[in-house]
Tab-separated table of N, CA and C in Angstrom:
chain	number	residue	atom	x	y	z
A	1	UNK	N	0.976	-6.121	-2.588
A	1	UNK	CA	2.111	-6.784	-2.710
A	1	UNK	C	1.763	-7.112	-1.020
A	2	UNK	N	2.379	-7.906	-0.457
A	2	UNK	CA	1.587	-8.794	0.608
A	2	UNK	C	3.670	-9.221	1.027
A	3	UNK	N	4.347	-8.264	1.724
A	3	UNK	CA	4.654	-8.939	2.898
A	3	UNK	C	5.382	-8.837	3.977
A	4	UNK	N	5.207	-10.102	4.224
A	4	UNK	CA	5.076	-10.859	6.066
A	4	UNK	C	6.857	-11.506	6.093
A	5	UNK	N	6.403	-10.610	8.150
A	5	UNK	CA	7.488	-11.152	8.362
A	5	UNK	C	6.879	-11.691	10.124
A	6	UNK	N	8.068	-12.192	10.987
A	6	UNK	CA	7.905	-11.598	12.260
A	6	UNK	C	8.079	-13.830	12.945
A	7	UNK	N	8.549	-14.253	11.317
A	7	UNK	CA	9.040	-15.633	12.162
A	7	UNK	C	9.755	-15.642	12.438
A	8	UNK	N	10.069	-16.517	13.145
A	8	UNK	CA	11.369	-17.044	13.719
A	8	UNK	C	11.273	-18.341	14.470
A	9	UNK	N	12.583	-18.469	15.638
A	9	UNK	CA	12.925	-20.711	15.588
A	9	UNK	C	12.629	-19.307	17.508
A	10	UNK	N	11.944	-20.084	18.117
A	10	UNK	CA	10.882	-20.153	19.204
A	10	UNK	C	10.635	-21.480	20.058
A	11	UNK	N	10.514	-21.852	21.537
A	11	UNK	CA	11.283	-22.531	22.232
A	11	UNK	C	8.757	-22.943	22.556
A	12	UNK	N	8.812	-24.435	21.984
A	12	UNK	CA	7.327	-24.921	22.959
A	12	UNK	C	6.656	-23.801	23.878
A	13	UNK	N	5.695	-23.544	23.589
A	13	UNK	CA	4.920	-22.672	24.754
A	13	UNK	C	5.081	-20.758	24.604
A	14	UNK	N	6.563	-21.279	24.192
A	14	UNK	CA	5.659	-19.648	23.357
A	14	UNK	C	5.924	-18.702	22.478
A	15	UNK	N	5.610	-17.145	22.228
A	15	UNK	CA	4.998	-16.888	21.488
A	15	UNK	C	5.286	-15.950	19.577
A	16	UNK	N	5.144	-15.426	18.742
A	16	UNK	CA	5.434	-14.605	17.729
A	16	UNK	C	4.724	-14.372	17.711
A	17	UNK	N	4.666	-12.957	16.842
A	17	UNK	CA	3.036	-12.036	16.305
A	17	UNK	C	4.196	-11.976	14.507
A	18	UNK	N	3.093	-11.972	13.584
A	18	UNK	CA	3.152	-12.195	12.627
A	18	UNK	C	3.250	-10.998	11.647
A	19	UNK	N	3.565	-10.418	10.983
A	19	UNK	CA	3.295	-9.429	10.704
A	19	UNK	C	3.107	-9.013	8.682
A	20	UNK	N	2.226	-9.322	8.450
A	20	UNK	CA	1.441	-9.008	6.978
A	20	UNK	C	1.123	-7.239	6.681
A	21	UNK	N	2.141	-6.845	6.149
A	21	UNK	CA	2.071	-5.593	5.023
A	21	UNK	C	1.799	-5.162	3.935
A	22	UNK	N	-0.229	-4.812	3.765
A	22	UNK	CA	-0.291	-5.275	2.314
A	22	UNK	C	-0.083	-3.007	1.255
A	23	UNK	N	0.138	-2.999	0.041
A	23	UNK	CA	0.375	-2.805	-0.156
A	23	UNK	C	-0.172	-2.545	-1.816
A	24	UNK	N	-0.798	-0.893	-2.654
A	24	UNK	CA	-1.553	-0.825	-4.019
A	24	UNK	C	-2.889	-1.863	-3.943
A	25	UNK	N	-3.195	-1.497	-2.292
A	25	UNK	CA	-4.780	-2.247	-3.239
A	25	UNK	C	-5.202	-1.065	-3.499
A	26	UNK	N	-6.242	-1.166	-5.210
A	26	UNK	CA	-7.167	-0.850	-5.032
A	26	UNK	C	-8.005	-0.796	-4.167
A	27	UNK	N	-8.636	-1.543	-4.468
A	27	UNK	CA	-10.056	-1.484	-3.396
A	27	UNK	C	-9.758	-1.383	-1.525
A	28	UNK	N	-10.349	-0.791	-0.603
A	28	UNK	CA	-10.915	-1.147	0.703
A	28	UNK	C	-11.481	-2.755	0.627
A	29	UNK	N	-12.247	-3.628	0.284
A	29	UNK	CA	-12.890	-4.792	0.833
A	29	UNK	C	-12.208	-5.668	0.033
A	30	UNK	N	-11.330	-6.355	1.132
A	30	UNK	CA	-10.482	-7.422	0.869
A	30	UNK	C	-10.098	-8.643	2.073
A	31	UNK	N	-10.190	-9.598	1.846
A	31	UNK	CA	-9.647	-10.433	3.223
A	31	UNK	C	-8.092	-10.924	2.473
A	32	UNK	N	-8.052	-11.206	4.369
A	32	UNK	CA	-6.239	-11.154	4.257
A	32	UNK	C	-6.593	-12.652	5.247
A	33	UNK	N	-5.178	-12.872	5.200
A	33	UNK	CA	-5.652	-14.221	5.530
A	33	UNK	C	-4.216	-14.898	5.190
A	34	UNK	N	-4.011	-15.798	6.620
A	34	UNK	CA	-2.628	-16.495	6.881
A	34	UNK	C	-2.793	-17.918	7.168
A	35	UNK	N	-1.996	-18.542	5.742
A	35	UNK	CA	-2.221	-20.425	5.315
A	35	UNK	C	0.065	-20.252	6.119
A	36	UNK	N	-0.466	-20.705	5.451
A	36	UNK	CA	1.115	-22.131	6.275
A	36	UNK	C	1.888	-23.415	5.555
A	37	UNK	N	3.001	-23.141	5.565
A	37	UNK	CA	3.510	-24.910	4.208
A	37	UNK	C	4.042	-25.568	6.068
A	38	UNK	N	4.451	-26.783	5.944
A	38	UNK	CA	4.469	-27.182	6.573
A	38	UNK	C	5.253	-28.472	5.698
A	39	UNK	N	6.539	-28.611	5.605
A	39	UNK	CA	7.468	-29.693	4.639
A	39	UNK	C	6.944	-30.540	4.378
A	40	UNK	N	6.550	-30.466	3.057
A	40	UNK	CA	5.509	-32.283	2.442
A	40	UNK	C	4.129	-31.576	3.119
A	41	UNK	N	3.680	-31.425	3.186
A	41	UNK	CA	2.221	-31.192	3.789
A	41	UNK	C	2.256	-30.113	2.559
A	42	UNK	N	-0.246	-30.128	2.215
A	42	UNK	CA	-0.179	-29.035	1.536
A	42	UNK	C	-0.602	-27.970	2.575
A	43	UNK	N	0.075	-26.720	2.294
A	43	UNK	CA	-0.972	-25.305	2.556
A	43	UNK	C	-2.297	-25.120	2.646
A	44	UNK	N	-2.323	-24.841	4.066
A	44	UNK	CA	-3.364	-24.292	5.289
A	44	UNK	C	-3.414	-23.316	5.713
A	45	UNK	N	-5.338	-23.371	6.125
A	45	UNK	CA	-5.348	-22.259	6.083
A	45	UNK	C	-5.608	-22.132	8.012
A	46	UNK	N	-4.795	-20.732	8.270
A	46	UNK	CA	-4.474	-20.201	9.387
A	46	UNK	C	-5.442	-19.535	10.427
A	47	UNK	N	-5.454	-18.616	9.830
A	47	UNK	CA	-6.335	-17.033	10.412
A	47	UNK	C	-7.252	-16.389	9.154
A	48	UNK	N	-7.796	-15.846	8.931
A	48	UNK	CA	-8.031	-14.468	8.373
A	48	UNK	C	-9.234	-13.705	8.650
A	49	UNK	N	-8.835	-12.171	7.844
A	49	UNK	CA	-9.260	-11.291	8.537
A	49	UNK	C	-10.083	-10.620	7.827
A	50	UNK	N	-11.618	-10.136	8.151
A	50	UNK	CA	-11.871	-8.775	6.010
A	50	UNK	C	-11.467	-7.026	6.897
A	51	UNK	N	-11.020	-6.896	6.272
A	51	UNK	CA	-10.453	-5.374	6.543
A	51	UNK	C	-11.759	-4.757	6.272
A	52	UNK	N	-12.411	-4.912	6.210
A	52	UNK	CA	-13.515	-3.687	5.685
A	52	UNK	C	-15.193	-4.282	6.470
A	53	UNK	N	-14.471	-5.112	7.267
A	53	UNK	CA	-16.148	-5.126	8.512
A	53	UNK	C	-15.661	-5.580	9.667
A	54	UNK	N	-14.012	-6.293	9.492
A	54	UNK	CA	-13.787	-6.920	10.332
A	54	UNK	C	-13.445	-8.508	10.966
A	55	UNK	N	-14.432	-9.081	10.418
A	55	UNK	CA	-15.322	-10.026	11.170
A	55	UNK	C	-13.719	-11.169	10.733
A	56	UNK	N	-13.297	-11.898	11.710
A	56	UNK	CA	-11.944	-13.357	11.493
A	56	UNK	C	-12.610	-14.926	11.346
A	57	UNK	N	-11.921	-15.410	10.924
A	57	UNK	CA	-11.593	-16.719	11.345
A	57	UNK	C	-11.205	-17.295	11.223
A	58	UNK	N	-11.339	-18.404	12.559
A	58	UNK	CA	-10.054	-19.093	12.951
A	58	UNK	C	-10.005	-20.855	12.723
A	59	UNK	N	-9.120	-21.406	12.196
A	59	UNK	CA	-9.478	-22.844	12.162
A	59	UNK	C	-8.709	-23.646	12.888
A	60	UNK	N	-9.249	-24.573	13.332
A	60	UNK	CA	-9.669	-25.634	14.327
A	60	UNK	C	-7.685	-25.391	14.844
A	61	UNK	N	-7.158	-25.509	14.614
A	61	UNK	CA	-5.509	-25.174	14.948
A	61	UNK	C	-5.341	-24.499	15.603
A	62	UNK	N	-6.122	-22.981	14.982
A	62	UNK	CA	-5.242	-22.225	16.171
A	62	UNK	C	-6.857	-21.315	16.618
A	63	UNK	N	-7.523	-22.169	16.621
A	63	UNK	CA	-8.516	-21.661	17.631
A	63	UNK	C	-8.150	-21.597	19.197
A	64	UNK	N	-8.053	-20.521	20.339
A	64	UNK	CA	-7.568	-20.018	21.466
A	64	UNK	C	-6.245	-19.759	21.888
A	65	UNK	N	-5.280	-19.866	20.339
A	65	UNK	CA	-4.371	-19.878	20.756
A	65	UNK	C	-3.546	-18.128	19.415
A	66	UNK	N	-3.762	-18.281	18.303
A	66	UNK	CA	-3.711	-16.736	18.131
A	66	UNK	C	-4.609	-16.552	17.763
A	67	UNK	N	-4.568	-15.272	17.586
A	67	UNK	CA	-4.823	-13.809	17.400
A	67	UNK	C	-4.654	-13.640	15.937
A	68	UNK	N	-5.672	-12.524	15.333
A	68	UNK	CA	-5.447	-12.282	14.242
A	68	UNK	C	-5.865	-10.810	14.291
A	69	UNK	N	-5.262	-9.327	14.030
A	69	UNK	CA	-5.689	-8.153	13.637
A	69	UNK	C	-5.834	-7.544	13.161
A	70	UNK	N	-6.543	-6.268	13.031
A	70	UNK	CA	-5.537	-5.817	11.331
A	70	UNK	C	-5.372	-4.361	12.042
A	71	UNK	N	-4.537	-2.899	11.012
A	71	UNK	CA	-4.356	-1.828	11.596
A	71	UNK	C	-4.734	-0.937	10.441
A	72	UNK	N	-5.727	-0.601	9.826
A	72	UNK	CA	-6.154	-0.433	9.147
A	72	UNK	C	-5.279	1.038	8.319
A	73	UNK	N	-5.668	2.208	9.315
A	73	UNK	CA	-4.323	3.040	9.386
A	73	UNK	C	-2.495	2.800	8.994
A	74	UNK	N	-2.035	1.321	8.813
A	74	UNK	CA	-0.852	0.734	9.085
A	74	UNK	C	-0.992	-0.067	7.519
A	75	UNK	N	-2.014	-0.334	7.398
A	75	UNK	CA	-2.128	-1.223	6.056
A	75	UNK	C	-1.530	-2.618	6.495
A	76	UNK	N	-1.588	-3.259	7.612
A	76	UNK	CA	-1.179	-3.960	8.331
A	76	UNK	C	-1.885	-5.453	9.343
A	77	UNK	N	-1.800	-6.774	9.074
A	77	UNK	CA	-2.513	-7.323	9.889
A	77	UNK	C	-1.568	-7.736	10.457
A	78	UNK	N	-1.578	-8.547	11.305
A	78	UNK	CA	-0.817	-9.480	12.801
A	78	UNK	C	-1.099	-10.421	13.630
A	79	UNK	N	-1.057	-11.471	13.352
A	79	UNK	CA	-0.851	-13.006	13.425
A	79	UNK	C	-0.134	-13.401	15.129
A	80	UNK	N	-1.174	-12.548	15.873
A	80	UNK	CA	-0.072	-12.806	17.235
A	80	UNK	C	-0.577	-14.296	17.286
A	81	UNK	N	0.166	-15.073	18.280
A	81	UNK	CA	0.605	-16.827	18.538
A	81	UNK	C	0.818	-17.176	19.080
A	82	UNK	N	0.251	-17.797	20.357
A	82	UNK	CA	1.064	-17.975	21.442
A	82	UNK	C	0.487	-19.550	22.260
A	83	UNK	N	0.871	-19.754	22.752
A	83	UNK	CA	0.957	-21.243	23.431
A	83	UNK	C	1.404	-22.059	22.035
A	84	UNK	N	2.405	-22.168	21.094
A	84	UNK	CA	3.196	-22.615	20.253
A	84	UNK	C	4.001	-23.946	20.077
A	85	UNK	N	3.328	-24.437	19.853
A	85	UNK	CA	4.445	-25.922	19.040
A	85	UNK	C	4.777	-26.758	18.210
A	86	UNK	N	5.270	-27.449	18.195
A	86	UNK	CA	5.988	-27.819	17.175
A	86	UNK	C	5.471	-28.515	16.407
A	87	UNK	N	3.784	-28.779	16.458
A	87	UNK	CA	2.806	-29.187	15.039
A	87	UNK	C	3.147	-27.153	13.666
A	88	UNK	N	3.494	-26.649	14.409
A	88	UNK	CA	2.490	-25.342	14.005
A	88	UNK	C	4.753	-25.513	12.824
A	89	UNK	N	4.835	-25.479	13.412
A	89	UNK	CA	5.897	-25.326	12.369
A	89	UNK	C	6.261	-25.348	10.491
A	90	UNK	N	6.365	-23.935	10.121
A	90	UNK	CA	6.068	-24.222	8.746
A	90	UNK	C	6.925	-23.259	8.149
A	91	UNK	N	6.677	-22.873	7.013
A	91	UNK	CA	6.890	-21.127	6.292
A	91	UNK	C	5.073	-20.782	6.984
A	92	UNK	N	4.761	-19.391	6.549
A	92	UNK	CA	3.569	-18.778	6.987
A	92	UNK	C	3.948	-17.701	5.567
A	93	UNK	N	2.317	-17.921	4.741
A	93	UNK	CA	2.289	-17.090	4.572
A	93	UNK	C	1.137	-15.303	4.155
A	94	UNK	N	1.414	-14.812	4.003
A	94	UNK	CA	-0.127	-14.148	3.965
A	94	UNK	C	-1.063	-13.742	2.688
A	95	UNK	N	-1.585	-14.049	2.825
A	95	UNK	CA	-2.352	-13.567	0.985
A	95	UNK	C	-3.620	-12.695	1.278
A	96	UNK	N	-4.323	-12.497	0.509
A	96	UNK	CA	-5.170	-11.701	-0.116
A	96	UNK	C	-6.182	-12.072	-1.022
A	97	UNK	N	-7.082	-11.848	-0.527
A	97	UNK	CA	-8.293	-12.243	-1.023
A	97	UNK	C	-9.834	-10.185	-1.635
A	98	UNK	N	-8.793	-10.998	-2.595
A	98	UNK	CA	-10.092	-9.324	-3.177
A	98	UNK	C	-11.845	-9.327	-3.562
A	99	UNK	N	-11.893	-11.379	-4.109
A	99	UNK	CA	-13.032	-10.742	-3.985
A	99	UNK	C	-13.650	-11.382	-2.950
A	100	UNK	N	-13.828	-11.273	-1.357
A	100	UNK	CA	-14.695	-11.937	-0.151
A	100	UNK	C	-14.786	-10.443	0.285
A	101	UNK	N	-16.022	-10.255	0.978
A	101	UNK	CA	-15.456	-9.353	1.941
A	101	UNK	C	-16.159	-9.777	2.846
A	102	UNK	N	-15.781	-10.744	3.495
A	102	UNK	CA	-16.434	-11.165	4.910
A	102	UNK	C	-15.544	-12.321	5.328
A	103	UNK	N	-14.711	-12.386	6.500
A	103	UNK	CA	-13.994	-14.488	6.458
A	103	UNK	C	-14.364	-14.958	6.202
A	104	UNK	N	-13.767	-16.431	7.116
A	104	UNK	CA	-14.472	-17.789	6.464
A	104	UNK	C	-14.078	-18.922	6.345
A	105	UNK	N	-13.824	-19.559	5.596
A	105	UNK	CA	-13.474	-21.403	6.268
A	105	UNK	C	-12.237	-20.470	4.244
A	106	UNK	N	-11.135	-21.001	4.823
A	106	UNK	CA	-10.010	-20.813	3.573
A	106	UNK	C	-10.082	-21.311	2.818
A	107	UNK	N	-9.299	-21.348	1.521
A	107	UNK	CA	-9.666	-22.435	0.207
A	107	UNK	C	-8.798	-21.928	-0.687
A	108	UNK	N	-6.981	-22.520	-0.557
A	108	UNK	CA	-6.190	-21.050	-0.974
A	108	UNK	C	-6.683	-20.855	-2.804
A	109	UNK	N	-7.602	-21.957	-3.349
A	109	UNK	CA	-7.453	-20.353	-4.510
A	109	UNK	C	-8.580	-20.145	-4.806
A	110	UNK	N	-8.933	-18.847	-2.623
A	110	UNK	CA	-9.888	-17.963	-2.799
A	110	UNK	C	-8.890	-16.663	-2.858
A	111	UNK	N	-7.252	-17.256	-3.106
A	111	UNK	CA	-6.881	-15.940	-2.854
A	111	UNK	C	-5.276	-15.951	-3.231
A	112	UNK	N	-6.185	-14.700	-4.136
A	112	UNK	CA	-5.145	-13.418	-5.429
A	112	UNK	C	-3.993	-13.059	-5.595
A	113	UNK	N	-3.320	-12.933	-4.471
A	113	UNK	CA	-2.324	-12.305	-3.979
A	113	UNK	C	-1.198	-12.184	-2.777
A	114	UNK	N	-0.278	-13.069	-3.196
A	114	UNK	CA	0.447	-14.101	-1.776
A	114	UNK	C	2.098	-13.832	-1.809
A	115	UNK	N	2.469	-13.192	-0.670
A	115	UNK	CA	3.382	-12.456	-0.479
A	115	UNK	C	4.705	-13.969	-0.059
A	116	UNK	N	5.635	-14.188	0.731
A	116	UNK	CA	7.002	-14.424	0.440
A	116	UNK	C	7.102	-15.764	1.058
A	117	UNK	N	6.837	-14.982	2.731
A	117	UNK	CA	6.411	-16.110	3.512
A	117	UNK	C	8.056	-16.225	4.242
A	118	UNK	N	7.388	-16.754	6.046
A	118	UNK	CA	8.690	-15.673	6.516
A	118	UNK	C	8.400	-17.200	7.854
A	119	UNK	N	9.737	-18.061	8.198
A	119	UNK	CA	9.654	-19.221	8.605
A	119	UNK	C	9.313	-19.021	10.058
A	120	UNK	N	8.852	-19.377	10.305
A	120	UNK	CA	8.342	-20.395	12.360
A	120	UNK	C	9.009	-21.847	11.746
A	121	UNK	N	9.796	-22.081	13.750
A	121	UNK	CA	9.789	-23.190	14.129
A	121	UNK	C	9.490	-22.485	15.302
A	122	UNK	N	8.818	-24.576	15.631
A	122	UNK	CA	8.839	-24.785	17.365
A	122	UNK	C	9.887	-25.181	17.880
A	123	UNK	N	10.574	-25.471	18.070
A	123	UNK	CA	11.184	-26.520	18.901
A	123	UNK	C	10.773	-27.288	20.319
A	124	UNK	N	10.501	-28.318	19.465
A	124	UNK	CA	10.423	-29.344	21.906
A	124	UNK	C	11.385	-28.930	23.212
């Protein structure tokens, strides 16, 4: 199971930290990714991290502004989002890909488990 939290309403230029708590994974080899979906748009990958080797991937939308990290002792992955823009508004989902070992370009169909999503709203 994946439990996402930390969303909210913030003004442009502000920051939020999202958390994704994982439980029930039998393997230590997996990638956790953050996706987002704006109204009327397709779900897109934002960032992901490999739990086993720590490799990270950022989509262009978040490079330089977002930082992904993991606390393996807590089975939690964080997405620190800084300098938020109205275009970052959407529902953010965390997802787990059990067959991936390294972080890389994100494809929705490669992720097996999904959290419930947390709303991020950035006002201008």
